[in-house]
PDB file of C-alpha atoms in Angstrom:
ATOM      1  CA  UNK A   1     -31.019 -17.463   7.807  1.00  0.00           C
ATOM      2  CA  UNK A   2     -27.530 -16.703   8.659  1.00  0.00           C
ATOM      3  CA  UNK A   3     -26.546 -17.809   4.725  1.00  0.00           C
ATOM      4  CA  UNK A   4     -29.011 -15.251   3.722  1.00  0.00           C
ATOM      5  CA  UNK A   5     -28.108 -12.001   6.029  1.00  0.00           C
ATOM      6  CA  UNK A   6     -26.080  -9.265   5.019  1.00  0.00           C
ATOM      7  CA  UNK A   7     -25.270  -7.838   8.706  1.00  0.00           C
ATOM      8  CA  UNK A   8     -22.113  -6.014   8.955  1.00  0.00           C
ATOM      9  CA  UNK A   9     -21.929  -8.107  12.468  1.00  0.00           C
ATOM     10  CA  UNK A  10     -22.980 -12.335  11.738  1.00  0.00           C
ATOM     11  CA  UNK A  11     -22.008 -14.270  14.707  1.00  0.00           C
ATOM     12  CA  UNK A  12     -22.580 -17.965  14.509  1.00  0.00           C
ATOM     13  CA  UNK A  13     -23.111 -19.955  17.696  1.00  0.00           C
ATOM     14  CA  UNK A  14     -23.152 -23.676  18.040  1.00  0.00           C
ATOM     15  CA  UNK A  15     -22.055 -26.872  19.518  1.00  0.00           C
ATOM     16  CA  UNK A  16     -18.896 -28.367  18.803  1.00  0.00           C
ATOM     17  CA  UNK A  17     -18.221 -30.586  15.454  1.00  0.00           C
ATOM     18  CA  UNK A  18     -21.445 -28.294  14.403  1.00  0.00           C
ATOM     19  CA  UNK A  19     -20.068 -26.510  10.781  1.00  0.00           C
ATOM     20  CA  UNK A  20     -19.895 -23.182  12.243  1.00  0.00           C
ATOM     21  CA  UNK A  21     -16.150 -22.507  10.285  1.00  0.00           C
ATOM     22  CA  UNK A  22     -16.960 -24.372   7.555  1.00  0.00           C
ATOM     23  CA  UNK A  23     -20.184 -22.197   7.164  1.00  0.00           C
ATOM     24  CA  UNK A  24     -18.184 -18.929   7.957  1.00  0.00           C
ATOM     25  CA  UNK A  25     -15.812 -19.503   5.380  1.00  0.00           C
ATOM     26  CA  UNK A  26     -18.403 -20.156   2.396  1.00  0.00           C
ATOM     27  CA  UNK A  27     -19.922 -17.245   3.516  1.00  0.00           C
ATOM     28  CA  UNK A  28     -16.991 -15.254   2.974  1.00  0.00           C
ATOM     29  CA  UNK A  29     -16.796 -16.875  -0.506  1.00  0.00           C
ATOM     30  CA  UNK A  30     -20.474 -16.006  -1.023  1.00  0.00           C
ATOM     31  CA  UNK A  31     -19.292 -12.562  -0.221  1.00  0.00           C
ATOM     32  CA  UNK A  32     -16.441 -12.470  -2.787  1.00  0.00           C
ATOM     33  CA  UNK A  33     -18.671 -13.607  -5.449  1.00  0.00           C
ATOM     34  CA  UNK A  34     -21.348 -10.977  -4.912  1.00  0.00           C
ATOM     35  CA  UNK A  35     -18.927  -7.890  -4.453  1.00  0.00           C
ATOM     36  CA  UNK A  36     -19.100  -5.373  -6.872  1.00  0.00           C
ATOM     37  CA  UNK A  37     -16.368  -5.476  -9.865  1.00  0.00           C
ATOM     38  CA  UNK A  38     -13.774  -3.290  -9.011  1.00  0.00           C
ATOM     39  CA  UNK A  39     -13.396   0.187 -10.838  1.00  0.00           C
ATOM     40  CA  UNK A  40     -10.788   0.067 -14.143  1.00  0.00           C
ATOM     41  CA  UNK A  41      -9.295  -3.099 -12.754  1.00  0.00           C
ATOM     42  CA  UNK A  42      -9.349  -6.261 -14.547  1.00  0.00           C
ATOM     43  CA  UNK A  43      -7.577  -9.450 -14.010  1.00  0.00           C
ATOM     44  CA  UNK A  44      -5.849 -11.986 -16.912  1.00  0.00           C
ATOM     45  CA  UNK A  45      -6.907 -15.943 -15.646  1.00  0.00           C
ATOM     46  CA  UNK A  46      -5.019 -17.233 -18.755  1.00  0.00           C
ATOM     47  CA  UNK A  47      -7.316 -16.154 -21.223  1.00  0.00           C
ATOM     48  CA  UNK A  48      -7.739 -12.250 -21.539  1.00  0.00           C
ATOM     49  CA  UNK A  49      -8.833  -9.732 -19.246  1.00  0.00           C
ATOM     50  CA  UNK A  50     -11.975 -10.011 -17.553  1.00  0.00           C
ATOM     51  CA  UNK A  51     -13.538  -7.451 -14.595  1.00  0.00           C
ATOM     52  CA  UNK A  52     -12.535  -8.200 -11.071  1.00  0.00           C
ATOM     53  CA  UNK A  53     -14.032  -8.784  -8.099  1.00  0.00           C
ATOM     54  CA  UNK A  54     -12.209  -8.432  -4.881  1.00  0.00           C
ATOM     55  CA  UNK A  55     -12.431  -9.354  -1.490  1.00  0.00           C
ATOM     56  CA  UNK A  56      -9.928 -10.028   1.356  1.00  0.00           C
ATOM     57  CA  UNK A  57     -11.036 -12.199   4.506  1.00  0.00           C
ATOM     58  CA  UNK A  58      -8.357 -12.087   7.559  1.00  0.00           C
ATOM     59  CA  UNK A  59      -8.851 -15.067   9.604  1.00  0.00           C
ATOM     60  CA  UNK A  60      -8.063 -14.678  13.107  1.00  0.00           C
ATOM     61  CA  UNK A  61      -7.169 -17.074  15.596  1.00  0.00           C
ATOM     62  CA  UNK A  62      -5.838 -16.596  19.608  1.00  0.00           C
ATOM     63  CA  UNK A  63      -2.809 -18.672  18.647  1.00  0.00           C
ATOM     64  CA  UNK A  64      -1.060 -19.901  16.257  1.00  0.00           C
ATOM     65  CA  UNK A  65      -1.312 -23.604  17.498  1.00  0.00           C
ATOM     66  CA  UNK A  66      -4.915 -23.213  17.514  1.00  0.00           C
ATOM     67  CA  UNK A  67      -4.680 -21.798  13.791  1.00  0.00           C
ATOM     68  CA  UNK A  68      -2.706 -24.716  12.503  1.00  0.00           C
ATOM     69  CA  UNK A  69      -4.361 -27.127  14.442  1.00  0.00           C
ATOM     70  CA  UNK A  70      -8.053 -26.452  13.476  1.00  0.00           C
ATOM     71  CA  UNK A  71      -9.073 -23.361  11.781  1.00  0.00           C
ATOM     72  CA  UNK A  72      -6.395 -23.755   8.608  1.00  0.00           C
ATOM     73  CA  UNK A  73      -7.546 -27.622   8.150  1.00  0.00           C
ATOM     74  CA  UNK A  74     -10.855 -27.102   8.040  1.00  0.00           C
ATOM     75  CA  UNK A  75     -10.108 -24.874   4.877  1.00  0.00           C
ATOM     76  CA  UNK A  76      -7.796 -27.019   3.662  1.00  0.00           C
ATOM     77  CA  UNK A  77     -10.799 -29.259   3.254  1.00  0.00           C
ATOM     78  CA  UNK A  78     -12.624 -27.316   0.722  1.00  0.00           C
ATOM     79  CA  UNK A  79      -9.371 -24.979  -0.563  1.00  0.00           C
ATOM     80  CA  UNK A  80      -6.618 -27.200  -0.580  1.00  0.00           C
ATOM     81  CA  UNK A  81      -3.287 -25.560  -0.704  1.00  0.00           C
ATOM     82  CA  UNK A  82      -2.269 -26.675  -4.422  1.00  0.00           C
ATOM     83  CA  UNK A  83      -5.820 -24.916  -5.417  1.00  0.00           C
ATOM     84  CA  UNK A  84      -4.809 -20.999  -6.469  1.00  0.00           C
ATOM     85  CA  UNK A  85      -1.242 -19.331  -4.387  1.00  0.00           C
ATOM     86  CA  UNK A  86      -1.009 -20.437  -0.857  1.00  0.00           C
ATOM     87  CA  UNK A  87       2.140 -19.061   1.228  1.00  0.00           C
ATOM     88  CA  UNK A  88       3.002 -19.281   4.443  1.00  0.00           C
ATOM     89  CA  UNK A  89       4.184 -22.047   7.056  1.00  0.00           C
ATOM     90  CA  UNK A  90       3.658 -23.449  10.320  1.00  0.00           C
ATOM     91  CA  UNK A  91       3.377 -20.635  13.534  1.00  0.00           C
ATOM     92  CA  UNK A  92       3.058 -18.062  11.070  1.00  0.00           C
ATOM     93  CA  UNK A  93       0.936 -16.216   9.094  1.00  0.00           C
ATOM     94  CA  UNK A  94      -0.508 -17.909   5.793  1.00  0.00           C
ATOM     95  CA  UNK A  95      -1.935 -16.679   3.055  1.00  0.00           C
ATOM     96  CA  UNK A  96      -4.345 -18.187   0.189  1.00  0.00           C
ATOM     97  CA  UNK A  97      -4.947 -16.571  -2.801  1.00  0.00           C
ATOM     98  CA  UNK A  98      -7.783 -17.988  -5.065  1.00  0.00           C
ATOM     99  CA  UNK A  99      -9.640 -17.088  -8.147  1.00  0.00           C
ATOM    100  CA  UNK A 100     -13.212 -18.011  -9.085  1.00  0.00           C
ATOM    101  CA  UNK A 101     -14.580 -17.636 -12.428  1.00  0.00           C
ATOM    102  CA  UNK A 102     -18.473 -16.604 -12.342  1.00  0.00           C
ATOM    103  CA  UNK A 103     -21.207 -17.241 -14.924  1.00  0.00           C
ATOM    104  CA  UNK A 104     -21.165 -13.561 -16.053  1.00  0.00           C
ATOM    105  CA  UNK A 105     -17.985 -13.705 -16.900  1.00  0.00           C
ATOM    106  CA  UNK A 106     -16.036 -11.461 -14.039  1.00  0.00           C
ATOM    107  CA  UNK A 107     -13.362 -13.366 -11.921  1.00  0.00           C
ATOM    108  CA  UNK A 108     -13.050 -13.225  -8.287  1.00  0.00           C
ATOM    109  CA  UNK A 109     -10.210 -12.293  -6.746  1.00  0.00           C
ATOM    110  CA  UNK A 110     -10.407 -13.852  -3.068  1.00  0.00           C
ATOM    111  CA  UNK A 111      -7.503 -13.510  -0.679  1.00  0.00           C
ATOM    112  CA  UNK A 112      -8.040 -15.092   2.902  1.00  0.00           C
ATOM    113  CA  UNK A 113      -4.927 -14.254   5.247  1.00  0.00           C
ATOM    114  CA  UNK A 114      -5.178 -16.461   8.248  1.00  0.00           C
ATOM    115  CA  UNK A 115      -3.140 -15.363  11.711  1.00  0.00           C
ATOM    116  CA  UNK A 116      -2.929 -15.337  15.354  1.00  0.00           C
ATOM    117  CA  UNK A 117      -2.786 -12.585  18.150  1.00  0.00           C
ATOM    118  CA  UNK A 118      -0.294 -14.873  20.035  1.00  0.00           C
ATOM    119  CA  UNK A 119       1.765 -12.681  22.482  1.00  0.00           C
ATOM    120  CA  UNK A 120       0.999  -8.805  20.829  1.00  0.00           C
ATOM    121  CA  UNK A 121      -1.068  -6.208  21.443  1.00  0.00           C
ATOM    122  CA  UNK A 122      -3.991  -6.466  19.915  1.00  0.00           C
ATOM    123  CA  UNK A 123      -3.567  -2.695  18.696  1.00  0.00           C
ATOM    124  CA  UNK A 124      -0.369  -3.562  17.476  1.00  0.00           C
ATOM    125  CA  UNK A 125      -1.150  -7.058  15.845  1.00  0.00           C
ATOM    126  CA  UNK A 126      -4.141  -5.565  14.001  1.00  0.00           C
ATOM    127  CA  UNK A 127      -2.650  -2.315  13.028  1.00  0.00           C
ATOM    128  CA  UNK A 128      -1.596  -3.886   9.634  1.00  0.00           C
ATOM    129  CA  UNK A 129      -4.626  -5.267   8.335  1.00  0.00           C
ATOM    130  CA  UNK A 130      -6.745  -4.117   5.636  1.00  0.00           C
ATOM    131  CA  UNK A 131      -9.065  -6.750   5.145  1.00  0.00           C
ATOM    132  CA  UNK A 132     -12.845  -6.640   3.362  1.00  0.00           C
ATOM    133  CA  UNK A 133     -14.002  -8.841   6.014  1.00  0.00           C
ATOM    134  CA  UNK A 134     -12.859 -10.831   9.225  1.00  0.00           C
ATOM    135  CA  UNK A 135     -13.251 -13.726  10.605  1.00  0.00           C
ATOM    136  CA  UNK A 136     -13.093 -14.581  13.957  1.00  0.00           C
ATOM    137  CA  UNK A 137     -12.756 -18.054  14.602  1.00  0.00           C
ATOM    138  CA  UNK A 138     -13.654 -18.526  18.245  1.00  0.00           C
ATOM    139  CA  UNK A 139     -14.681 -15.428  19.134  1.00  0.00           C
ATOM    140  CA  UNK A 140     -15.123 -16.399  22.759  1.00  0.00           C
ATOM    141  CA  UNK A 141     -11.562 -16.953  23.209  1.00  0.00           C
ATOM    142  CA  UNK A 142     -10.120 -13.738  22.021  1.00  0.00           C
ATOM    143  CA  UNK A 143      -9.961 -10.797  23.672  1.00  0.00           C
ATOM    144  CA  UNK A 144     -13.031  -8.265  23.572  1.00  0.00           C
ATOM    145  CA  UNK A 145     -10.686  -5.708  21.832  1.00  0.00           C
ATOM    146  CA  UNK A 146     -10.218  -7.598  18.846  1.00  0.00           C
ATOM    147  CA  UNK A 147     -13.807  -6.989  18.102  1.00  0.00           C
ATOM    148  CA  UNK A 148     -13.668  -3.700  18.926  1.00  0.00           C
ATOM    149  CA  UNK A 149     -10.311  -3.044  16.311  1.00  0.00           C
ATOM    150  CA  UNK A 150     -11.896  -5.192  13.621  1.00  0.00           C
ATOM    151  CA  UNK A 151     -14.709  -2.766  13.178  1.00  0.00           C
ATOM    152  CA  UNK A 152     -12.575   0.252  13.056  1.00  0.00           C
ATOM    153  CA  UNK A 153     -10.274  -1.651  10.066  1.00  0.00           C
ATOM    154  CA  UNK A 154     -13.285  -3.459   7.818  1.00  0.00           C
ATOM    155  CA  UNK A 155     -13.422  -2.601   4.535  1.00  0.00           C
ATOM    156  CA  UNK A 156     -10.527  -1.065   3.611  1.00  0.00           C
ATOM    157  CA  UNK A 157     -10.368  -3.259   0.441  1.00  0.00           C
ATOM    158  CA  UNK A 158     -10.774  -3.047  -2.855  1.00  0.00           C
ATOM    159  CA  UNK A 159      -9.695   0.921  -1.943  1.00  0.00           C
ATOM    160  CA  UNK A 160     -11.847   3.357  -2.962  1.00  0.00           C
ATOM    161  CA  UNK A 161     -10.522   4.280  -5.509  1.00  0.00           C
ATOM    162  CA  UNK A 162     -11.698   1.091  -7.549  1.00  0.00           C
ATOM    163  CA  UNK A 163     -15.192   1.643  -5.825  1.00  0.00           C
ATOM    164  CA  UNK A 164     -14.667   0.266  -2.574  1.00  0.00           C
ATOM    165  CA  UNK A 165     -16.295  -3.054  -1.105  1.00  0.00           C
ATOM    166  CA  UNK A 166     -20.387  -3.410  -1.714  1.00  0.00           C
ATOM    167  CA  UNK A 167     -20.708  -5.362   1.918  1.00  0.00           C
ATOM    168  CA  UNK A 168     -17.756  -5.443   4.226  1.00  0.00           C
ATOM    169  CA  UNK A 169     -18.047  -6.858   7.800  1.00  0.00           C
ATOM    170  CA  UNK A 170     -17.306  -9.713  10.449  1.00  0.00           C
ATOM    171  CA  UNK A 171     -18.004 -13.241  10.242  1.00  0.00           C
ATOM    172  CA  UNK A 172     -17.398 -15.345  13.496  1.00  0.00           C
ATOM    173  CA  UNK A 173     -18.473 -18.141  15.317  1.00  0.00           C
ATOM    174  CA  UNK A 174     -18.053 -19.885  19.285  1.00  0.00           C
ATOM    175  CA  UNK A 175     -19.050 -22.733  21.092  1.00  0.00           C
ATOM    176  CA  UNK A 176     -22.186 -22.784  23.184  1.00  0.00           C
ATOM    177  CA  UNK A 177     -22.047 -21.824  26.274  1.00  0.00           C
ATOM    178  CA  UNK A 178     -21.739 -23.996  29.545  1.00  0.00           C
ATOM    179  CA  UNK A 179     -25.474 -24.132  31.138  1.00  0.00           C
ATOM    180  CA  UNK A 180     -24.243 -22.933  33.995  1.00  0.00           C
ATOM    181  CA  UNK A 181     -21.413 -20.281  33.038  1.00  0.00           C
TER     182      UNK A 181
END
């Protein structure tokens, strides 16, 4: 069910060790895939120009030991870093840009920028951002205004002027609950 739903708002809650990340981030890649090509942009794979479809996931995390520690690994295990442009390094942001070539011949353009609130703001730490989608990886452990600035800075990519996203959102997951929290 929650492979299937196109909420704006899919939270995923589960024990721990349960695939909630690793389901979170194919979701985002089943979102990438079903975007809408972009408007007049195309994109050259090595072979000519084909239609694009783009979609940018920002991966958030309460810290950046937290980020290194769990959230980048687990995507490590299905995008490893030598697979497309990854950037970035340890207690800092990263970024992983892949491309995905689809049966109808369009390529998708996926970008997932993973980082952590750390010390800022949350105003000023999201202020940047200009995602398609978030992910919040352990929602329960940041701060209630993260949610709250995520949904006031989703979708802001592919710009409008290329058509804009077709679904745009936020993915995240936590932990069950203590029985007696």
């Amino acid at each position: 069910a929650f492979m299937a739903s196109k909420a704006r708002v899919q939270i995923l809650n589960g024990p721990v060790g349960g695939g909630k990340t690793a389901t979170n981030f194919m979701k985002a890649i089943r979102f990438g895939c079903a975007q809408r090509p972009s408007r007049g942009r195309t994109i050259n794979i090595g072979d000519g120009e084909r239609p694009v479809r783009k979609f940018k996931l920002a991966v958030i995390r309460d810290t950046y030991r937290q980020l290194h520690k769990t959230t980048i690994p687990s995507w490590h295990k299905r995008f490893p870093p030598n697979a497309g442009e990854w950037t970035g390094a340890m207690d800092a942001p990263c970024r992983h840009r892949l491309h995905f070539l689809l049966k109808d011949d369009t390529v998708v353009d996926f970008t997932a920028e993973f980082a952590a609130i750390g010390d800022n703001s949350v105003e000023d730490f999201m202020r940047g951002f200009e995602p398609t989608a978030w992910y919040l990886n352990e929602l329960d452990l940041l701060s209630r205004d993260v949610f709250t600035y995520a949904k006031g800075r989703w979708g802001r990519f592919p710009d409008m002027s290329e058509g804009g996203p077709s679904w745009f959102g936020i993915l995240a997951d936590c932990n069950a609950p203590e029985l007696e929290s």
